PDB file of C-alpha atoms in Angstrom:
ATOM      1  CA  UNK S  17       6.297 -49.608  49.441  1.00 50.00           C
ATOM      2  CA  UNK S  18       9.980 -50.616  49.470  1.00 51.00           C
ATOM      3  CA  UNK S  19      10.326 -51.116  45.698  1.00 58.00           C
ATOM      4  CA  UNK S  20       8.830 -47.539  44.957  1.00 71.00           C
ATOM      5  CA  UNK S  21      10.946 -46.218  47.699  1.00 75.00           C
ATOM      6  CA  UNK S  22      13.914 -47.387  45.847  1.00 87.00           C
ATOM      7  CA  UNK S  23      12.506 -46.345  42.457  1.00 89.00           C
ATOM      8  CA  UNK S  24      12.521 -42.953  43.904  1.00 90.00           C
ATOM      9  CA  UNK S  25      16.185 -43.008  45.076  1.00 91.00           C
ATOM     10  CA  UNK S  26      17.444 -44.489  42.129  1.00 93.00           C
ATOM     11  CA  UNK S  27      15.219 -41.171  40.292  1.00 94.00           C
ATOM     12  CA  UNK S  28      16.897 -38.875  43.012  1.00 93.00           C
ATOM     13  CA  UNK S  29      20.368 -40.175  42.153  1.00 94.00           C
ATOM     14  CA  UNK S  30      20.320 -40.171  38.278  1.00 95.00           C
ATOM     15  CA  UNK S  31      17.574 -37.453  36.937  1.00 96.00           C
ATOM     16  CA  UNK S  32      17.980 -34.814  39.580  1.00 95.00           C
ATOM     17  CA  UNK S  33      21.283 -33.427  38.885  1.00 95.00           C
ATOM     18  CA  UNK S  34      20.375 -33.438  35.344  1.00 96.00           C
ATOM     19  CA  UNK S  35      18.039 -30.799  36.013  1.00 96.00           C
ATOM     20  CA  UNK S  36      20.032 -27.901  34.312  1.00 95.00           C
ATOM     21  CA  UNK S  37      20.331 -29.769  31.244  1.00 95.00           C
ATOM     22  CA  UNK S  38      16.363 -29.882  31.232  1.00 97.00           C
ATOM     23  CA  UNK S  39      16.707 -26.335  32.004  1.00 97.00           C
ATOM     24  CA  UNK S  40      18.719 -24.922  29.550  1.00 95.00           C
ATOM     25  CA  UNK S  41      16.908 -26.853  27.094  1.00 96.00           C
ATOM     26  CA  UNK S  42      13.319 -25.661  27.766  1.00 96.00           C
ATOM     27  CA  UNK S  43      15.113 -22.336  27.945  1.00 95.00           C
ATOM     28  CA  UNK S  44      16.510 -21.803  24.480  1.00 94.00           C
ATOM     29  CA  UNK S  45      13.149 -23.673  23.014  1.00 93.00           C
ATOM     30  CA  UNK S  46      10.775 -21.398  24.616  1.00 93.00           C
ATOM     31  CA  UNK S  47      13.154 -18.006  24.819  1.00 92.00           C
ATOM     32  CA  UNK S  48      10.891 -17.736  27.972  1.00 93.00           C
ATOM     33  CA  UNK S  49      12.346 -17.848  31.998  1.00 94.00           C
ATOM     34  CA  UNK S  50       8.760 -18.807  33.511  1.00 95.00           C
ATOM     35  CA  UNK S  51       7.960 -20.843  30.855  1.00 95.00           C
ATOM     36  CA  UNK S  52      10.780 -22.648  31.181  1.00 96.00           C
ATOM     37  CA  UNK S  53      10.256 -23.683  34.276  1.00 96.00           C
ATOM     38  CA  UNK S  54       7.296 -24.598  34.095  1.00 96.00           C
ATOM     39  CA  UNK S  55       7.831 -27.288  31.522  1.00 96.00           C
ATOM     40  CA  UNK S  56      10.949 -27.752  33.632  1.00 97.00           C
ATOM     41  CA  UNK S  57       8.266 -29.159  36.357  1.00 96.00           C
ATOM     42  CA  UNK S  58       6.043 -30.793  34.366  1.00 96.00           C
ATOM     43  CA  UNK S  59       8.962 -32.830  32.464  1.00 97.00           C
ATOM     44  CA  UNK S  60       9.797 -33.924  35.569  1.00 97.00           C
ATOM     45  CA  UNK S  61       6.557 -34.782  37.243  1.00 95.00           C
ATOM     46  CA  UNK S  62       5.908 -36.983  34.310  1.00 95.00           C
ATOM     47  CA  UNK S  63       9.513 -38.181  34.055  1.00 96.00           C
ATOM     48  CA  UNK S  64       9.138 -39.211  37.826  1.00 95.00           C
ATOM     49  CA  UNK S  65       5.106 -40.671  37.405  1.00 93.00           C
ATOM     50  CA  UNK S  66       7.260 -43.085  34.086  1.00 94.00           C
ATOM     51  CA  UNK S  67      10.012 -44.470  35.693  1.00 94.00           C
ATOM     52  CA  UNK S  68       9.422 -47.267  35.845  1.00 92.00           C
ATOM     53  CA  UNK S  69       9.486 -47.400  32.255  1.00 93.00           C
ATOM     54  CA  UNK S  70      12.943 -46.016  32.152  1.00 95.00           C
ATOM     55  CA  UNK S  71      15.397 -48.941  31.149  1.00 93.00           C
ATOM     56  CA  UNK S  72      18.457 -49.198  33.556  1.00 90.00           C
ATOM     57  CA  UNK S  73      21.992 -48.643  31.753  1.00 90.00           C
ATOM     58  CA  UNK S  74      20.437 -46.590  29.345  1.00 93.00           C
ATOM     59  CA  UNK S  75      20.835 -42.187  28.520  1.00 96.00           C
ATOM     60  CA  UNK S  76      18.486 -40.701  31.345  1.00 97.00           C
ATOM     61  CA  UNK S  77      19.445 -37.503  29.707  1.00 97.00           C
ATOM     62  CA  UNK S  78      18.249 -38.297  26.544  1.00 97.00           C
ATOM     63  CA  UNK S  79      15.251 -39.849  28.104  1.00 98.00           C
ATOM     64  CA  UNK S  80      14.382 -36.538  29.848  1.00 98.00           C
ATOM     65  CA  UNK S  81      15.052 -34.500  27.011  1.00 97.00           C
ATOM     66  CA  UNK S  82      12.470 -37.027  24.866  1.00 97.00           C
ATOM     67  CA  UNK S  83       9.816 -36.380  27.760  1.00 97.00           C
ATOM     68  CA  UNK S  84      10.528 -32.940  27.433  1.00 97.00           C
ATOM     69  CA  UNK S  85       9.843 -32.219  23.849  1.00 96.00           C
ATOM     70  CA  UNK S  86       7.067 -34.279  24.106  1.00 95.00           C
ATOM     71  CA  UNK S  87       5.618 -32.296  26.649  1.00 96.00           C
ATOM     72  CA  UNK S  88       6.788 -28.951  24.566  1.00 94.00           C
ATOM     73  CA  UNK S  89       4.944 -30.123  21.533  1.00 91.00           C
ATOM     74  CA  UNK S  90       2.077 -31.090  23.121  1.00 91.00           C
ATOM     75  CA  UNK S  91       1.742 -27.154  24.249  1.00 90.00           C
ATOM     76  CA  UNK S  92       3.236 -25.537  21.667  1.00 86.00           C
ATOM     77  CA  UNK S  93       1.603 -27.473  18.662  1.00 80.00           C
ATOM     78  CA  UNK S  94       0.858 -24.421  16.608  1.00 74.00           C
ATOM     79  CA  UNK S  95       3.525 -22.044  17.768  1.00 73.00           C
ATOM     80  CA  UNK S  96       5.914 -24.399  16.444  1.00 71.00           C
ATOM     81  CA  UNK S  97       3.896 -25.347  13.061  1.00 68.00           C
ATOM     82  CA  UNK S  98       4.200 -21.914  12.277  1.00 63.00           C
ATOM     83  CA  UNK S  99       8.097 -21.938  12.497  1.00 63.00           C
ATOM     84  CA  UNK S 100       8.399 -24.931   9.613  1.00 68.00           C
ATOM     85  CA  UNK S 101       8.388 -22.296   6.465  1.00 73.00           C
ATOM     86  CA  UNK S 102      11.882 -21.386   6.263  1.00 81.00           C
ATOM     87  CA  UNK S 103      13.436 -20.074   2.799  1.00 88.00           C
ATOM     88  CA  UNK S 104      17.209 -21.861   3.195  1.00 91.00           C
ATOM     89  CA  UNK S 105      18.136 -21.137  -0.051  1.00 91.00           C
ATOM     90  CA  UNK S 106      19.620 -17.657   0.631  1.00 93.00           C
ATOM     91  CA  UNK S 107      21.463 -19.168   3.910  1.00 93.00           C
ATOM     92  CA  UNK S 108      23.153 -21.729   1.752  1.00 92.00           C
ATOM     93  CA  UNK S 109      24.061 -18.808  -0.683  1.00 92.00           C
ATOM     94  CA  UNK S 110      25.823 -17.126   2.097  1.00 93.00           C
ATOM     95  CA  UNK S 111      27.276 -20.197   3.845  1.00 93.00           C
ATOM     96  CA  UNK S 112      29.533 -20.799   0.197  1.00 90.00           C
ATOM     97  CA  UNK S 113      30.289 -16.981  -0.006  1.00 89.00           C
ATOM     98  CA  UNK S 114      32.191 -17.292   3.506  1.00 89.00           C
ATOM     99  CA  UNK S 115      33.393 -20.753   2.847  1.00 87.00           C
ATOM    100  CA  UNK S 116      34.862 -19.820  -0.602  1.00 84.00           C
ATOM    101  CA  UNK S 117      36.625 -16.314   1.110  1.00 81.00           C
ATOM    102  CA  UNK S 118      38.822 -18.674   2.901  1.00 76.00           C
ATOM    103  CA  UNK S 119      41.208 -18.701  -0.148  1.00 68.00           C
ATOM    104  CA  UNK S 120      40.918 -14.794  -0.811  1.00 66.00           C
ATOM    105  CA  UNK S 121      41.941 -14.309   2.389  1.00 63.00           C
ATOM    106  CA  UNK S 122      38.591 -13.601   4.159  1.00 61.00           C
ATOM    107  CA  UNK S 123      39.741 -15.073   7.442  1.00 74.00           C
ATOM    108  CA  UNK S 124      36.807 -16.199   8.713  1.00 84.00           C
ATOM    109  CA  UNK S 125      37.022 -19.359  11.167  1.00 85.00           C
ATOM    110  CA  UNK S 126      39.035 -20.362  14.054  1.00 84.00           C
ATOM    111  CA  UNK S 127      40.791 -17.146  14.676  1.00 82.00           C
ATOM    112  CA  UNK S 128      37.236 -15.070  14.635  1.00 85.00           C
ATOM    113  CA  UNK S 129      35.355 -18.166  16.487  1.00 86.00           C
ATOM    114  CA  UNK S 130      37.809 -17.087  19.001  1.00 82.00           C
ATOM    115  CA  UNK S 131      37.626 -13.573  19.373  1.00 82.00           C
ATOM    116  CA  UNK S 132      33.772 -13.859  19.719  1.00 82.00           C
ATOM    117  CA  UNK S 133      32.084 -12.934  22.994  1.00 73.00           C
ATOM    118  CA  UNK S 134      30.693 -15.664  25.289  1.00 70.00           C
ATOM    119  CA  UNK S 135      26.879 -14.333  24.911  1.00 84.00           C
ATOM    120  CA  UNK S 136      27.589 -14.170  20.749  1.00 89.00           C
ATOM    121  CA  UNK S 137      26.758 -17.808  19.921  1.00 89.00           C
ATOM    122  CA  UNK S 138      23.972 -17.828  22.719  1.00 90.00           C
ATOM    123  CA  UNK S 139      22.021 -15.496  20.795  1.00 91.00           C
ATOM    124  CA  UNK S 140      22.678 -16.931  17.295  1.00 93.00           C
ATOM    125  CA  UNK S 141      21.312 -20.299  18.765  1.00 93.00           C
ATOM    126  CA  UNK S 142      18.397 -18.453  20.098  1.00 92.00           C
ATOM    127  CA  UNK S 143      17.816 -17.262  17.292  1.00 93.00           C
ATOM    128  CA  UNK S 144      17.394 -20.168  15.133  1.00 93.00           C
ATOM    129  CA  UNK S 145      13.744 -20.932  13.957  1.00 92.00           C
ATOM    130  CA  UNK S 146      12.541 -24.301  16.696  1.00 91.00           C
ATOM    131  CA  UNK S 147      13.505 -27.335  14.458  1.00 91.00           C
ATOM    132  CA  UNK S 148      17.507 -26.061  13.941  1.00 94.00           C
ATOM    133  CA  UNK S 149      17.442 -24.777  17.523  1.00 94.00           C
ATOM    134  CA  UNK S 150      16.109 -28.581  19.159  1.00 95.00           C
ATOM    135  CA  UNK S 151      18.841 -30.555  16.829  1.00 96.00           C
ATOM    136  CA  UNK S 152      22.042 -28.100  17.690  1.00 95.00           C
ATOM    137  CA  UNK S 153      20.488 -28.292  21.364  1.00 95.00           C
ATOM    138  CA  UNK S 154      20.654 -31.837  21.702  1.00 96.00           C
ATOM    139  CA  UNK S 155      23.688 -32.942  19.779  1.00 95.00           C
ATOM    140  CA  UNK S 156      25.477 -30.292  20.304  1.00 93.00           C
ATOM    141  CA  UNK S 157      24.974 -28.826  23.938  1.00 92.00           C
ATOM    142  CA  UNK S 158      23.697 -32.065  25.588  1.00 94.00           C
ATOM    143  CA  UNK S 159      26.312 -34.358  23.551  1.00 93.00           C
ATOM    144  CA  UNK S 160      23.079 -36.979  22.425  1.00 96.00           C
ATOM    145  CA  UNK S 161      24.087 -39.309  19.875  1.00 96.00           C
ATOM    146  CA  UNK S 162      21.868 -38.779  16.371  1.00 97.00           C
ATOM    147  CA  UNK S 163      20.216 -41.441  17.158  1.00 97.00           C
ATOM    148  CA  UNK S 164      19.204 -40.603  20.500  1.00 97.00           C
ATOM    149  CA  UNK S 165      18.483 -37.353  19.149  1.00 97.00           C
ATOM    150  CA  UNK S 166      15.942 -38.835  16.540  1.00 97.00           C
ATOM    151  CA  UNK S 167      14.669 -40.715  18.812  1.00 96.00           C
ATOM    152  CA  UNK S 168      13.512 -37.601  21.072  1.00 96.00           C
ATOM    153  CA  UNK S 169      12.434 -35.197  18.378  1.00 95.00           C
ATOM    154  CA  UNK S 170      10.691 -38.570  16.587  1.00 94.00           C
ATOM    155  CA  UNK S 171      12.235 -37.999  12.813  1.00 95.00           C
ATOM    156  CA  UNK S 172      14.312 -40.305  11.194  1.00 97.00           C
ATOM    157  CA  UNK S 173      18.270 -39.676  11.571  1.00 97.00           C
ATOM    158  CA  UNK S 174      18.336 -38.304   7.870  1.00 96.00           C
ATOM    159  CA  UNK S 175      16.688 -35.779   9.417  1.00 96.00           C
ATOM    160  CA  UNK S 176      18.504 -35.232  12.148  1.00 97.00           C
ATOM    161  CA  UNK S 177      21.660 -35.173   9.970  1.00 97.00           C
ATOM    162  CA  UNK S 178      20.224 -32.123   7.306  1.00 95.00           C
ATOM    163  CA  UNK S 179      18.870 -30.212   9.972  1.00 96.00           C
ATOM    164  CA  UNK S 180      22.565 -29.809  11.843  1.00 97.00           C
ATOM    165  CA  UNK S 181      24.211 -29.090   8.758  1.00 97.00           C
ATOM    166  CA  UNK S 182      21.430 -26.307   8.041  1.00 96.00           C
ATOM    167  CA  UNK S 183      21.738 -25.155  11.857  1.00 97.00           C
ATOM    168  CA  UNK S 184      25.738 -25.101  11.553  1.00 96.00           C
ATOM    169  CA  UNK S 185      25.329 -23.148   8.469  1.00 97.00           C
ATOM    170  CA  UNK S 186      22.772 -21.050   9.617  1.00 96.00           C
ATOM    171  CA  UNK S 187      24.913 -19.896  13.178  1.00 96.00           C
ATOM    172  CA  UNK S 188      27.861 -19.252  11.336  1.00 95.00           C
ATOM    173  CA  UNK S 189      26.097 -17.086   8.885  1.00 95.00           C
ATOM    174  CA  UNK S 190      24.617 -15.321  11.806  1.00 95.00           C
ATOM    175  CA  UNK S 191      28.274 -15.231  13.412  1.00 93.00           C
ATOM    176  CA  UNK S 192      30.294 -14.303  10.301  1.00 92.00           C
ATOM    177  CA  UNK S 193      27.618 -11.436  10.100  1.00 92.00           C
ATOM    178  CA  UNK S 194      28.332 -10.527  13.370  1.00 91.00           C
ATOM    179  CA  UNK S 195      31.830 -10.516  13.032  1.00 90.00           C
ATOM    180  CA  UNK S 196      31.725  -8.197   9.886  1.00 88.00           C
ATOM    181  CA  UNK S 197      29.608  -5.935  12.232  1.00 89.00           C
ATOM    182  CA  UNK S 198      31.940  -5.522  14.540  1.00 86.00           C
ATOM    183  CA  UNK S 199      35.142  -5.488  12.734  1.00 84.00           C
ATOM    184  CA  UNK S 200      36.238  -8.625  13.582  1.00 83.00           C
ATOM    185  CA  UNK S 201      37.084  -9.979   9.553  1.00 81.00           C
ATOM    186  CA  UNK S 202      40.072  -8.267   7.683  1.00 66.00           C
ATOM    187  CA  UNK S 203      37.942  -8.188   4.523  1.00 51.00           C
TER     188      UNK S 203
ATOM    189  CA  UNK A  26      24.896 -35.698  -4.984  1.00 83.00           C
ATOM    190  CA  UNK A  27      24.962 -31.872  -4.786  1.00 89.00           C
ATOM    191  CA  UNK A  28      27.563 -29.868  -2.448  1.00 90.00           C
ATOM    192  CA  UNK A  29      24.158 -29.506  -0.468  1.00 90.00           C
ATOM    193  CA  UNK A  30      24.212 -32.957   0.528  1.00 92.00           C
ATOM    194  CA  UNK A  31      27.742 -33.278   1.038  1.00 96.00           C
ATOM    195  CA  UNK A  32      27.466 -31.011   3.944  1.00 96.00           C
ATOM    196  CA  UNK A  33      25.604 -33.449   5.566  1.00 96.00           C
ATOM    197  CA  UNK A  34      27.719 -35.616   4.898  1.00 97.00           C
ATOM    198  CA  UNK A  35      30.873 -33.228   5.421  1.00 97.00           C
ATOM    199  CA  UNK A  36      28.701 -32.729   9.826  1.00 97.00           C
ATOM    200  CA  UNK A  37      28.209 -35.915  10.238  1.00 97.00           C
ATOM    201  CA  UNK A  38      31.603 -36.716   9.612  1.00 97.00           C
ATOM    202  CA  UNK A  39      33.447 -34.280  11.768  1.00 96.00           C
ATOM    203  CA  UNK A  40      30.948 -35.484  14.654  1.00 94.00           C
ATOM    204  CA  UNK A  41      32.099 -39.604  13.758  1.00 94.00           C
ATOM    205  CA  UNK A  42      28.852 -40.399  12.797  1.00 94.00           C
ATOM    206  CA  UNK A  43      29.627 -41.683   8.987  1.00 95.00           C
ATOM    207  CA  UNK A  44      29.659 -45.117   7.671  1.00 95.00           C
ATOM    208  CA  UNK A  45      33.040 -46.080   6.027  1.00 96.00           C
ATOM    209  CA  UNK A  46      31.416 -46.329   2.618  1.00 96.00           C
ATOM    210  CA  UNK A  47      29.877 -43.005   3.200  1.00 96.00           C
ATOM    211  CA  UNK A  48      33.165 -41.309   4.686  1.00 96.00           C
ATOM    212  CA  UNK A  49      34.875 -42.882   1.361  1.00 96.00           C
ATOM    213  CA  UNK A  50      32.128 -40.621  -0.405  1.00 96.00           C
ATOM    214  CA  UNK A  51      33.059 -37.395   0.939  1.00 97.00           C
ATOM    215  CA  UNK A  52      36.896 -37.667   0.974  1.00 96.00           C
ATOM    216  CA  UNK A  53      36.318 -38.806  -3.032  1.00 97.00           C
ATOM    217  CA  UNK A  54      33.495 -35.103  -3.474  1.00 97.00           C
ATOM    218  CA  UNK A  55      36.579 -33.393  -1.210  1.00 96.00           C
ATOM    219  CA  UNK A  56      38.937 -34.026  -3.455  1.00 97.00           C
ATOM    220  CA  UNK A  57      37.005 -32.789  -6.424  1.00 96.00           C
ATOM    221  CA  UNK A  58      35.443 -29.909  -4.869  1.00 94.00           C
ATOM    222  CA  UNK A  59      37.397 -26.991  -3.259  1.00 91.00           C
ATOM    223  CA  UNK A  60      34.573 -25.220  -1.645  1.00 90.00           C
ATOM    224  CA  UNK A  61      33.494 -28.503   0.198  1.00 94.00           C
ATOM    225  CA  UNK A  62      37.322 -28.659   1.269  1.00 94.00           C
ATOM    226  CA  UNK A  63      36.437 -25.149   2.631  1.00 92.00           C
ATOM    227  CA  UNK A  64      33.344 -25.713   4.351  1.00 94.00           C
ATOM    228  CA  UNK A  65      35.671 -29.077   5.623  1.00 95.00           C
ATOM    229  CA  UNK A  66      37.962 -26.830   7.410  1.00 93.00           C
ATOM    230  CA  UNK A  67      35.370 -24.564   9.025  1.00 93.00           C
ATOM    231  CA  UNK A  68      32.991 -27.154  10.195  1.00 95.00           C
ATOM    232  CA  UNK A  69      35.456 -28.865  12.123  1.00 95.00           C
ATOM    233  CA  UNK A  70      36.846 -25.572  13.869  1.00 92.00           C
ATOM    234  CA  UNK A  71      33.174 -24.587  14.292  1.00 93.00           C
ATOM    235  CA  UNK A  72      32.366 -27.953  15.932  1.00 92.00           C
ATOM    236  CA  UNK A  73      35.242 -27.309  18.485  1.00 90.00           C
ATOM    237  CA  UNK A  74      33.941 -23.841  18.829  1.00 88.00           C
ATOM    238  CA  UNK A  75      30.461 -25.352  19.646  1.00 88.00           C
ATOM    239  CA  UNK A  76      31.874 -27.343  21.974  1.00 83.00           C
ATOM    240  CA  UNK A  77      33.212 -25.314  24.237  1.00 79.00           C
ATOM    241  CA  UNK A  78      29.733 -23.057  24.247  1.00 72.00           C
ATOM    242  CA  UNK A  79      27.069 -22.127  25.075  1.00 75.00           C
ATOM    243  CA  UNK A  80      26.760 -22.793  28.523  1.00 80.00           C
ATOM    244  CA  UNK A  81      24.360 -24.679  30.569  1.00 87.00           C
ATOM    245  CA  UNK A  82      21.705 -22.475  32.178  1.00 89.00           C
ATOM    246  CA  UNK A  83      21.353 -23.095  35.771  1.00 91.00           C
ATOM    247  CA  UNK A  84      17.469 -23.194  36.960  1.00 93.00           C
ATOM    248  CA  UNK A  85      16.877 -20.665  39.787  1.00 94.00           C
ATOM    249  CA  UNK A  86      17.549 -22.177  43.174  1.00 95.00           C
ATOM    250  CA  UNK A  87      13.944 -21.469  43.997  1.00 95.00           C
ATOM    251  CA  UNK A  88      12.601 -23.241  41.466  1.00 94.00           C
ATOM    252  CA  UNK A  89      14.834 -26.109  42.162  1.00 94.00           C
ATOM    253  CA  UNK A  90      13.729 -26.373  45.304  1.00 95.00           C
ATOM    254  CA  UNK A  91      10.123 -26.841  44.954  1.00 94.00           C
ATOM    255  CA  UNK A  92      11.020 -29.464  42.368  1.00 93.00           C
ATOM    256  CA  UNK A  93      12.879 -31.430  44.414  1.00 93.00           C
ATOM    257  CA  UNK A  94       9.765 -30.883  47.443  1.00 93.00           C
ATOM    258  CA  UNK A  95       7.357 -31.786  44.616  1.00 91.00           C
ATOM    259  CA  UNK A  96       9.172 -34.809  43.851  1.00 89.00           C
ATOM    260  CA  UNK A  97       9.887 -35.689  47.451  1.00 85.00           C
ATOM    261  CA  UNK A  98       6.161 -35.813  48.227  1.00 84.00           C
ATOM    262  CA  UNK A  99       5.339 -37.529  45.022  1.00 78.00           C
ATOM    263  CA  UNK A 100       3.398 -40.790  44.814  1.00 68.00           C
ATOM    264  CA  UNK A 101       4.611 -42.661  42.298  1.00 62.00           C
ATOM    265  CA  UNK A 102       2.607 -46.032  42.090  1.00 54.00           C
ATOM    266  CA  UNK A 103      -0.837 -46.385  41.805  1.00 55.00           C
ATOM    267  CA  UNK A 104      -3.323 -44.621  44.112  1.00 48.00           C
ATOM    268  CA  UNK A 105      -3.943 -47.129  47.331  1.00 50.00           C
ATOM    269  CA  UNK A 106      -7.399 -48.662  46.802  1.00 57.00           C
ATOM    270  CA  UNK A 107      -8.091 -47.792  50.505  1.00 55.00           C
ATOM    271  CA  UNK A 108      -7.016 -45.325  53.361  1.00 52.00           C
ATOM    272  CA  UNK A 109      -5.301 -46.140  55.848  1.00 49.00           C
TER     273      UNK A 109
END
């Protein structure tokens, strides 16, 4: 059928080569190569069964990414339920420590951010229980707006909005520990 | 509003997502609050740090490929009532 036909080049054209933005999400979300690709395939067989409820002119990469957590929390229901208890309290603690050595002299920021190796911040974002780890994912390495981001996790933007600052906190605790580690603060 | 809130307040600024009335919120708590002027400075270096990392992760060209065969051979609309 000619309409389909074009339906299918106009999915070849625009969600194809967004495929390693799919990937890398369902990487860091499942910490797992195979599993990753297979929601990797099934986001896509779905994405390409939908399109026709796609609406032309708008973010097919937030659009995949939607279909994609949709399809991760339809597998993962408990794995991730598990994840929700998460004592901040001591984070925050931490976060003001480092932010309040900046007058004493505790150099941490730009100059450390710097000197940190490429794999460093890969691992603190892997590391990140699932709901800090989707929000920094999809603001932050796939550039979605908050709202767009809302709309694919299904939250409200408030959310969207404490979870980063928790997830910012949270990596550069995990960072400035890192950095301590390894000898990277003059403290 | 606690320094808590602030910060997310203090994000969504640095990533031009505030309202004017709420951006006139935080530069009022800034003022007030040195540790907030703190966290100020090293959210907005993190952010540019985030920026530039962490990488995409490329798919294996394998499983690429099958995609794109999977897709290729796809049917899309509706199954045809009969065969041909």
């Amino acid at each position: 059928m000619a309409v389909d036909g074009d339906l299918k080049a106009r999915f070849e054209a625009s969600a194809l080569p967004l495929m390693h933005h799919v990937y890398t999400a369902a990487f860091y979300l499942t910490r797992n190569r195979s599993e990753a690709e297979d929601l990797l395939q099934e986001t896509y067989l779905r994405a390409y069964r939908f399109f026709h409820r796609f609406t032309p002119g708008t973010n097919v990469k937030a659009w995949l990414l939607t279909i994609l957590y949709n399809v991760l929390r339809n597998r993962y229901r408990h794995r991730l339920a598990e994840q929700r208890r998460f004592d901040f309290a001591p984070v925050a603690q931490a976060y003001e420590r480092i932010a309040a050595s900046r007058d004493s002299g505790g150099g941490f920021g730009d100059a450390v951010f710097r000197l940190l190796v490429d794999g460093e911040i890969e691992r603190a974002l892997v590391n990140l229980p699932h709901d800090f780890r989707a929000v920094v994912l999809l603001v932050d390495v796939h550039e979605l707006s908050y709202a767009e981001a809302a709309a694919a996790l299904g939250c409200p933007v408030g959310t969207i909005r404490s979870r980063l600052s928790r997830a910012r906190r949270l990596l550069q605790v995990a960072l400035h520990d890192y950095a301590r580690e390894h000898g990277l603060l003059n403290i | 509003m606690d320094c808590d809130t602030y910060h997310e307040l203090i994000v969504a600024d640095i990533d031009g997502t505030l309202s004017p009335r709420e951006r006139k919120s935080v530069r009022m708590h800034l003022d007030a609050c040195p540790v907030c002027r703190n966290a100020r400075v090293l959210e907005a270096e993190f952010a540019a740090h985030l920026r530039r990392g962490p990488r995409l992760v490329e798919a294996p060209q394998a499983v690429q490929d099958r995609l794109r065969a999977a897709i290729g051979s796809a049917t899309r609309a509706p199954p045809p009532r009969r065969r041909r």
